């Protein structure tokens, strides 16, 4: 008999033995899962979708529920769920959600999940699975509003594929998670969902009692959630389209495809099916040609722009009239991509790759010289690294500026309050590795 | 490039590496990201490369030394070979360097004991409370945590910590290594980790220290059902006489002991005209536990316990005697204030070192009671304790008894970890000071 796709996973805190997990060889990988619940009361916890690379490089996926077992020991936890070779399929969490919180229902859940295992792995079977999903609490206005607000916040995250996005929620709002997982900015097949910190793409949920702040919900998210209430499949397609639009390079001017044309991607699926017929504006075979043409135009425009700038530079550097040696590719360079200024390049590098261990707030890019001084102070242990860089000098930072001998040596300040505009930018450019 | 001279034995306790580099302090989240890029940090601890490192704080917002090289002078160093953060106490002067190994089964109370010992800012019921005389300066970081937040659940099998103990002009650097109890219990589940820990302990024993202290943490268990570390790891105990070693037991959870049968207790002490009144005073809740005959009374109890051959059938009586010991310990903590002197002064100098005399006698009683429990449970520690209690033998205190539950705050307020209590855990520190005096 073939081995089941999903197999049972259980973990518990056993007195005098410590934390145990079945299968036991996964203990080292699963032990962090419950650590974030240390301060929570007994039984408090939530779902997890987790994947790790075990011995031999084999990817193992796990999905389940982890709760604090504080009554047994501070920091102890229990978990139950399923594990499988490879990542957990994208629709497994929302499909299993109703039964997941109940440890007693685990055997039935494993049985049902295995019944659906083949469909979960086949993209073409997803519409049927999505149709089976009930909209659960989405019919509640308050719940729907909370989902829209949270999705709006998640879609604003700058690095959804690199770092976990933090989700703050009340324990009573755990039902948001499967919807956030399904409709959120990270492809469900690759996203992890954990209460503890992890490295990689996905969501880390943190329990809080604070009421979330109001947020403007973009029309597309509003529309997507409202559609999902009556048609989960359509909502899922809209989310896929939204994710694709976000992932697309900005220079691309191609018309976004309609939600129906978006292929439901499942990176974990071993079975690749032919693409369903797409109802896009262009025939499928023409799209690569058009994309290539756009790319060529952009490359030519960039080369022209570079040539033009080099020419200007040389002209400004030599007093004598020297004939231009750089030939331009075209006589009329098309300003398709506006040339970023030095400040813009530094600002974007600062946001994209902030110095290690230093938090950069968005406002920091408004005043780069001040931000440079703030970073300098933190990198040279003249000021606490935990304080975010915001482009403004606090009283404590002004004190640090006066006392930081490294800053004095570097002569980054003109006086005690004004940073040197050139030197600070030079230093920041070097530090961030920005090429001119 | 090594930072230190080869003439001095400065080695990484984890891998034996001799070269170190300075690191800056950054956010714990940064550490968490960087450790993924440094597989040898995990390998040196017997962890698979993909294993997670547990954190209890979800946002990881505290500071700790990261892995990148410091561009400015930093007091934090990492081993070049295994990237372990090495507390400065491991690299300090040989003469004032003491190695403390603590190990025990899960939930034995190791972390609680260490936390209370090293970070005693507002602790009660200690012999040597923080004063100007004795100060403790812990190294802030117990990688991957901090001394203020040692997470109890982690896959990391070994934690390094350090503390500088200062008494008047004496300075002792205590380099500590906390071996997680699960390692021994799960040695068949995670054999790599177990073997790695044994390697590390072997490596530690080749390092030069002025003293090596191995402490086994054993919880009080009247049911004798709990496996203790002594039953699992006989190979951890030192070879007697092989070097200046000091090994002992930290006997935790004594506050769980109950007075099972007062009459049986009195009957057992019937033969001693000093011990019986002492027991009656304690049972009656009399504040005046100590009198001029205390030493004789404690000596008599010790003798009576030793003369009883088998305890297996008399565990309730043994528990009552343990309860009596814990009450005596609690009563001791009230004495200094009654005489209007500090705890350290009471221990060392008041009335010719009255505190030391009372403590010494109580410790002997604790040792024989522990040996009785150990014998009844077929443990492995009895031989070690017998050897330690021979006249003129070292150490003076083979068993350090303590409670594990924190005492209620004033006016019955809710208690918490900051009101910590390992009663008389500080004896270890006093013993260190005495040896280096």
JSON list of C-alpha atoms in Angstrom, two decimals, chain B residues 6-143:
[
{"chain": "B", "resi": 6, "resn": "UNK", "atom": "CA", "xyz": [49.42, 31.84, 23.03]},
{"chain": "B", "resi": 7, "resn": "UNK", "atom": "CA", "xyz": [51.18, 31.75, 26.37]},
{"chain": "B", "resi": 8, "resn": "UNK", "atom": "CA", "xyz": [47.83, 31.95, 28.10]},
{"chain": "B", "resi": 9, "resn": "UNK", "atom": "CA", "xyz": [45.26, 29.20, 27.68]},
{"chain": "B", "resi": 10, "resn": "UNK", "atom": "CA", "xyz": [42.40, 31.03, 26.03]},
{"chain": "B", "resi": 11, "resn": "UNK", "atom": "CA", "xyz": [40.28, 28.66, 24.10]},
{"chain": "B", "resi": 12, "resn": "UNK", "atom": "CA", "xyz": [36.74, 28.44, 22.91]},
{"chain": "B", "resi": 13, "resn": "UNK", "atom": "CA", "xyz": [34.84, 26.15, 25.29]},
{"chain": "B", "resi": 14, "resn": "UNK", "atom": "CA", "xyz": [32.75, 24.80, 22.43]},
{"chain": "B", "resi": 15, "resn": "UNK", "atom": "CA", "xyz": [35.32, 23.85, 19.79]},
{"chain": "B", "resi": 16, "resn": "UNK", "atom": "CA", "xyz": [38.70, 24.57, 21.33]},
{"chain": "B", "resi": 17, "resn": "UNK", "atom": "CA", "xyz": [39.39, 27.35, 18.79]},
{"chain": "B", "resi": 18, "resn": "UNK", "atom": "CA", "xyz": [42.11, 29.78, 19.80]},
{"chain": "B", "resi": 19, "resn": "UNK", "atom": "CA", "xyz": [41.30, 32.77, 17.63]},
{"chain": "B", "resi": 20, "resn": "UNK", "atom": "CA", "xyz": [38.57, 35.26, 18.27]},
{"chain": "B", "resi": 21, "resn": "UNK", "atom": "CA", "xyz": [37.10, 38.33, 16.66]},
{"chain": "B", "resi": 22, "resn": "UNK", "atom": "CA", "xyz": [35.14, 41.23, 18.07]},
{"chain": "B", "resi": 23, "resn": "UNK", "atom": "CA", "xyz": [31.50, 41.69, 17.21]},
{"chain": "B", "resi": 24, "resn": "UNK", "atom": "CA", "xyz": [29.12, 44.61, 17.66]},
{"chain": "B", "resi": 25, "resn": "UNK", "atom": "CA", "xyz": [25.75, 44.51, 19.35]},
{"chain": "B", "resi": 26, "resn": "UNK", "atom": "CA", "xyz": [22.68, 44.55, 17.16]},
{"chain": "B", "resi": 27, "resn": "UNK", "atom": "CA", "xyz": [19.05, 43.54, 17.22]},
{"chain": "B", "resi": 28, "resn": "UNK", "atom": "CA", "xyz": [18.25, 39.94, 18.09]},
{"chain": "B", "resi": 29, "resn": "UNK", "atom": "CA", "xyz": [16.31, 39.79, 14.85]},
{"chain": "B", "resi": 30, "resn": "UNK", "atom": "CA", "xyz": [19.53, 40.50, 12.97]},
{"chain": "B", "resi": 31, "resn": "UNK", "atom": "CA", "xyz": [21.22, 37.71, 14.90]},
{"chain": "B", "resi": 32, "resn": "UNK", "atom": "CA", "xyz": [18.34, 35.44, 13.96]},
{"chain": "B", "resi": 33, "resn": "UNK", "atom": "CA", "xyz": [18.82, 36.23, 10.27]},
{"chain": "B", "resi": 34, "resn": "UNK", "atom": "CA", "xyz": [22.59, 35.97, 10.37]},
{"chain": "B", "resi": 35, "resn": "UNK", "atom": "CA", "xyz": [22.71, 32.62, 12.13]},
{"chain": "B", "resi": 36, "resn": "UNK", "atom": "CA", "xyz": [21.07, 31.06, 9.07]},
{"chain": "B", "resi": 37, "resn": "UNK", "atom": "CA", "xyz": [24.14, 32.03, 7.06]},
{"chain": "B", "resi": 38, "resn": "UNK", "atom": "CA", "xyz": [26.53, 30.51, 9.60]},
{"chain": "B", "resi": 39, "resn": "UNK", "atom": "CA", "xyz": [25.82, 26.79, 9.67]},
{"chain": "B", "resi": 40, "resn": "UNK", "atom": "CA", "xyz": [28.90, 26.02, 11.77]},
{"chain": "B", "resi": 41, "resn": "UNK", "atom": "CA", "xyz": [27.33, 27.80, 14.76]},
{"chain": "B", "resi": 42, "resn": "UNK", "atom": "CA", "xyz": [24.61, 25.17, 14.80]},
{"chain": "B", "resi": 43, "resn": "UNK", "atom": "CA", "xyz": [26.90, 22.32, 13.84]},
{"chain": "B", "resi": 44, "resn": "UNK", "atom": "CA", "xyz": [29.14, 23.11, 16.81]},
{"chain": "B", "resi": 45, "resn": "UNK", "atom": "CA", "xyz": [26.10, 22.48, 18.99]},
{"chain": "B", "resi": 46, "resn": "UNK", "atom": "CA", "xyz": [25.10, 19.25, 17.29]},
{"chain": "B", "resi": 47, "resn": "UNK", "atom": "CA", "xyz": [22.11, 20.86, 15.61]},
{"chain": "B", "resi": 48, "resn": "UNK", "atom": "CA", "xyz": [21.16, 20.22, 11.99]},
{"chain": "B", "resi": 49, "resn": "UNK", "atom": "CA", "xyz": [21.65, 23.21, 9.68]},
{"chain": "B", "resi": 50, "resn": "UNK", "atom": "CA", "xyz": [17.91, 23.66, 9.25]},
{"chain": "B", "resi": 51, "resn": "UNK", "atom": "CA", "xyz": [17.08, 23.54, 12.95]},
{"chain": "B", "resi": 52, "resn": "UNK", "atom": "CA", "xyz": [15.40, 26.55, 14.43]},
{"chain": "B", "resi": 53, "resn": "UNK", "atom": "CA", "xyz": [16.60, 28.43, 17.43]},
{"chain": "B", "resi": 54, "resn": "UNK", "atom": "CA", "xyz": [13.74, 29.18, 19.77]},
{"chain": "B", "resi": 55, "resn": "UNK", "atom": "CA", "xyz": [12.87, 32.62, 21.01]},
{"chain": "B", "resi": 56, "resn": "UNK", "atom": "CA", "xyz": [10.07, 33.46, 23.35]},
{"chain": "B", "resi": 57, "resn": "UNK", "atom": "CA", "xyz": [9.73, 37.10, 22.37]},
{"chain": "B", "resi": 58, "resn": "UNK", "atom": "CA", "xyz": [7.91, 37.25, 19.05]},
{"chain": "B", "resi": 59, "resn": "UNK", "atom": "CA", "xyz": [9.50, 40.43, 17.71]},
{"chain": "B", "resi": 60, "resn": "UNK", "atom": "CA", "xyz": [13.10, 39.75, 18.83]},
{"chain": "B", "resi": 61, "resn": "UNK", "atom": "CA", "xyz": [13.58, 43.36, 19.76]},
{"chain": "B", "resi": 62, "resn": "UNK", "atom": "CA", "xyz": [16.28, 43.09, 22.36]},
{"chain": "B", "resi": 63, "resn": "UNK", "atom": "CA", "xyz": [19.97, 43.61, 21.59]},
{"chain": "B", "resi": 64, "resn": "UNK", "atom": "CA", "xyz": [22.66, 41.00, 21.46]},
{"chain": "B", "resi": 65, "resn": "UNK", "atom": "CA", "xyz": [26.04, 40.53, 19.81]},
{"chain": "B", "resi": 66, "resn": "UNK", "atom": "CA", "xyz": [25.68, 39.81, 16.12]},
{"chain": "B", "resi": 67, "resn": "UNK", "atom": "CA", "xyz": [27.99, 37.83, 13.85]},
{"chain": "B", "resi": 68, "resn": "UNK", "atom": "CA", "xyz": [29.58, 40.56, 11.76]},
{"chain": "B", "resi": 69, "resn": "UNK", "atom": "CA", "xyz": [32.99, 41.95, 12.65]},
{"chain": "B", "resi": 70, "resn": "UNK", "atom": "CA", "xyz": [33.06, 45.04, 14.79]},
{"chain": "B", "resi": 71, "resn": "UNK", "atom": "CA", "xyz": [34.50, 48.15, 13.21]},
{"chain": "B", "resi": 72, "resn": "UNK", "atom": "CA", "xyz": [35.10, 49.77, 16.60]},
{"chain": "B", "resi": 73, "resn": "UNK", "atom": "CA", "xyz": [36.38, 48.21, 19.84]},
{"chain": "B", "resi": 74, "resn": "UNK", "atom": "CA", "xyz": [33.82, 45.88, 21.34]},
{"chain": "B", "resi": 75, "resn": "UNK", "atom": "CA", "xyz": [33.91, 43.77, 24.50]},
{"chain": "B", "resi": 76, "resn": "UNK", "atom": "CA", "xyz": [32.10, 40.90, 22.79]},
{"chain": "B", "resi": 77, "resn": "UNK", "atom": "CA", "xyz": [34.11, 38.23, 21.01]},
{"chain": "B", "resi": 78, "resn": "UNK", "atom": "CA", "xyz": [33.28, 35.22, 18.90]},
{"chain": "B", "resi": 79, "resn": "UNK", "atom": "CA", "xyz": [35.35, 32.18, 18.14]},
{"chain": "B", "resi": 80, "resn": "UNK", "atom": "CA", "xyz": [36.76, 32.31, 14.63]},
{"chain": "B", "resi": 81, "resn": "UNK", "atom": "CA", "xyz": [36.19, 28.59, 14.17]},
{"chain": "B", "resi": 82, "resn": "UNK", "atom": "CA", "xyz": [32.66, 27.96, 15.43]},
{"chain": "B", "resi": 83, "resn": "UNK", "atom": "CA", "xyz": [31.33, 31.55, 15.74]},
{"chain": "B", "resi": 84, "resn": "UNK", "atom": "CA", "xyz": [30.27, 30.96, 19.37]},
{"chain": "B", "resi": 85, "resn": "UNK", "atom": "CA", "xyz": [29.93, 34.04, 21.53]},
{"chain": "B", "resi": 86, "resn": "UNK", "atom": "CA", "xyz": [32.47, 33.48, 24.29]},
{"chain": "B", "resi": 87, "resn": "UNK", "atom": "CA", "xyz": [31.78, 35.27, 27.59]},
{"chain": "B", "resi": 88, "resn": "UNK", "atom": "CA", "xyz": [34.87, 37.18, 28.71]},
{"chain": "B", "resi": 89, "resn": "UNK", "atom": "CA", "xyz": [35.10, 35.06, 31.85]},
{"chain": "B", "resi": 90, "resn": "UNK", "atom": "CA", "xyz": [36.28, 32.12, 29.71]},
{"chain": "B", "resi": 91, "resn": "UNK", "atom": "CA", "xyz": [39.19, 34.22, 28.50]},
{"chain": "B", "resi": 92, "resn": "UNK", "atom": "CA", "xyz": [40.18, 35.93, 31.72]},
{"chain": "B", "resi": 93, "resn": "UNK", "atom": "CA", "xyz": [43.30, 35.43, 33.82]},
{"chain": "B", "resi": 94, "resn": "UNK", "atom": "CA", "xyz": [43.95, 31.82, 34.65]},
{"chain": "B", "resi": 95, "resn": "UNK", "atom": "CA", "xyz": [44.40, 32.33, 38.38]},
{"chain": "B", "resi": 96, "resn": "UNK", "atom": "CA", "xyz": [41.02, 33.88, 38.93]},
{"chain": "B", "resi": 97, "resn": "UNK", "atom": "CA", "xyz": [39.10, 31.77, 36.46]},
{"chain": "B", "resi": 98, "resn": "UNK", "atom": "CA", "xyz": [36.65, 29.13, 37.67]},
{"chain": "B", "resi": 99, "resn": "UNK", "atom": "CA", "xyz": [34.64, 26.82, 35.47]},
{"chain": "B", "resi": 100, "resn": "UNK", "atom": "CA", "xyz": [31.15, 25.90, 36.60]},
{"chain": "B", "resi": 101, "resn": "UNK", "atom": "CA", "xyz": [29.31, 23.14, 34.78]},
{"chain": "B", "resi": 102, "resn": "UNK", "atom": "CA", "xyz": [25.65, 22.68, 35.67]},
{"chain": "B", "resi": 103, "resn": "UNK", "atom": "CA", "xyz": [23.59, 19.85, 34.35]},
{"chain": "B", "resi": 104, "resn": "UNK", "atom": "CA", "xyz": [20.40, 18.07, 35.25]},
{"chain": "B", "resi": 105, "resn": "UNK", "atom": "CA", "xyz": [17.23, 16.59, 33.87]},
{"chain": "B", "resi": 106, "resn": "UNK", "atom": "CA", "xyz": [14.46, 18.73, 32.38]},
{"chain": "B", "resi": 107, "resn": "UNK", "atom": "CA", "xyz": [12.55, 20.81, 34.91]},
{"chain": "B", "resi": 108, "resn": "UNK", "atom": "CA", "xyz": [15.14, 20.16, 37.60]},
{"chain": "B", "resi": 109, "resn": "UNK", "atom": "CA", "xyz": [15.50, 23.90, 38.19]},
{"chain": "B", "resi": 110, "resn": "UNK", "atom": "CA", "xyz": [18.87, 24.63, 36.59]},
{"chain": "B", "resi": 111, "resn": "UNK", "atom": "CA", "xyz": [17.89, 27.81, 34.84]},
{"chain": "B", "resi": 112, "resn": "UNK", "atom": "CA", "xyz": [15.96, 29.12, 37.83]},
{"chain": "B", "resi": 113, "resn": "UNK", "atom": "CA", "xyz": [18.88, 28.46, 40.10]},
{"chain": "B", "resi": 114, "resn": "UNK", "atom": "CA", "xyz": [21.37, 30.10, 37.78]},
{"chain": "B", "resi": 115, "resn": "UNK", "atom": "CA", "xyz": [19.11, 33.06, 37.16]},
{"chain": "B", "resi": 116, "resn": "UNK", "atom": "CA", "xyz": [18.68, 33.69, 40.87]},
{"chain": "B", "resi": 117, "resn": "UNK", "atom": "CA", "xyz": [22.35, 33.18, 41.55]},
{"chain": "B", "resi": 118, "resn": "UNK", "atom": "CA", "xyz": [23.62, 35.44, 38.80]},
{"chain": "B", "resi": 119, "resn": "UNK", "atom": "CA", "xyz": [20.98, 38.09, 38.64]},
{"chain": "B", "resi": 120, "resn": "UNK", "atom": "CA", "xyz": [19.97, 38.66, 42.23]},
{"chain": "B", "resi": 121, "resn": "UNK", "atom": "CA", "xyz": [18.95, 42.30, 42.09]},
{"chain": "B", "resi": 122, "resn": "UNK", "atom": "CA", "xyz": [15.93, 41.99, 44.35]},
{"chain": "B", "resi": 123, "resn": "UNK", "atom": "CA", "xyz": [16.19, 38.48, 45.69]},
{"chain": "B", "resi": 124, "resn": "UNK", "atom": "CA", "xyz": [15.29, 37.51, 49.18]},
{"chain": "B", "resi": 125, "resn": "UNK", "atom": "CA", "xyz": [16.47, 34.80, 51.50]},
{"chain": "B", "resi": 126, "resn": "UNK", "atom": "CA", "xyz": [20.01, 34.57, 50.33]},
{"chain": "B", "resi": 127, "resn": "UNK", "atom": "CA", "xyz": [22.97, 34.36, 52.59]},
{"chain": "B", "resi": 128, "resn": "UNK", "atom": "CA", "xyz": [24.98, 36.80, 50.60]},
{"chain": "B", "resi": 129, "resn": "UNK", "atom": "CA", "xyz": [22.55, 39.37, 49.27]},
{"chain": "B", "resi": 130, "resn": "UNK", "atom": "CA", "xyz": [23.93, 42.00, 46.89]},
{"chain": "B", "resi": 131, "resn": "UNK", "atom": "CA", "xyz": [25.94, 44.37, 49.03]},
{"chain": "B", "resi": 132, "resn": "UNK", "atom": "CA", "xyz": [28.94, 46.56, 48.69]},
{"chain": "B", "resi": 133, "resn": "UNK", "atom": "CA", "xyz": [30.93, 43.66, 50.03]},
{"chain": "B", "resi": 134, "resn": "UNK", "atom": "CA", "xyz": [29.97, 41.01, 47.53]},
{"chain": "B", "resi": 135, "resn": "UNK", "atom": "CA", "xyz": [28.96, 41.99, 44.07]},
{"chain": "B", "resi": 136, "resn": "UNK", "atom": "CA", "xyz": [27.97, 39.90, 41.10]},
{"chain": "B", "resi": 137, "resn": "UNK", "atom": "CA", "xyz": [28.32, 41.21, 37.60]},
{"chain": "B", "resi": 138, "resn": "UNK", "atom": "CA", "xyz": [26.86, 38.77, 35.12]},
{"chain": "B", "resi": 139, "resn": "UNK", "atom": "CA", "xyz": [27.81, 38.86, 31.47]},
{"chain": "B", "resi": 140, "resn": "UNK", "atom": "CA", "xyz": [24.63, 40.07, 29.86]},
{"chain": "B", "resi": 141, "resn": "UNK", "atom": "CA", "xyz": [24.43, 37.51, 27.10]},
{"chain": "B", "resi": 142, "resn": "UNK", "atom": "CA", "xyz": [23.71, 33.82, 27.30]},
{"chain": "B", "resi": 143, "resn": "UNK", "atom": "CA", "xyz": [23.60, 33.15, 23.60]}
]
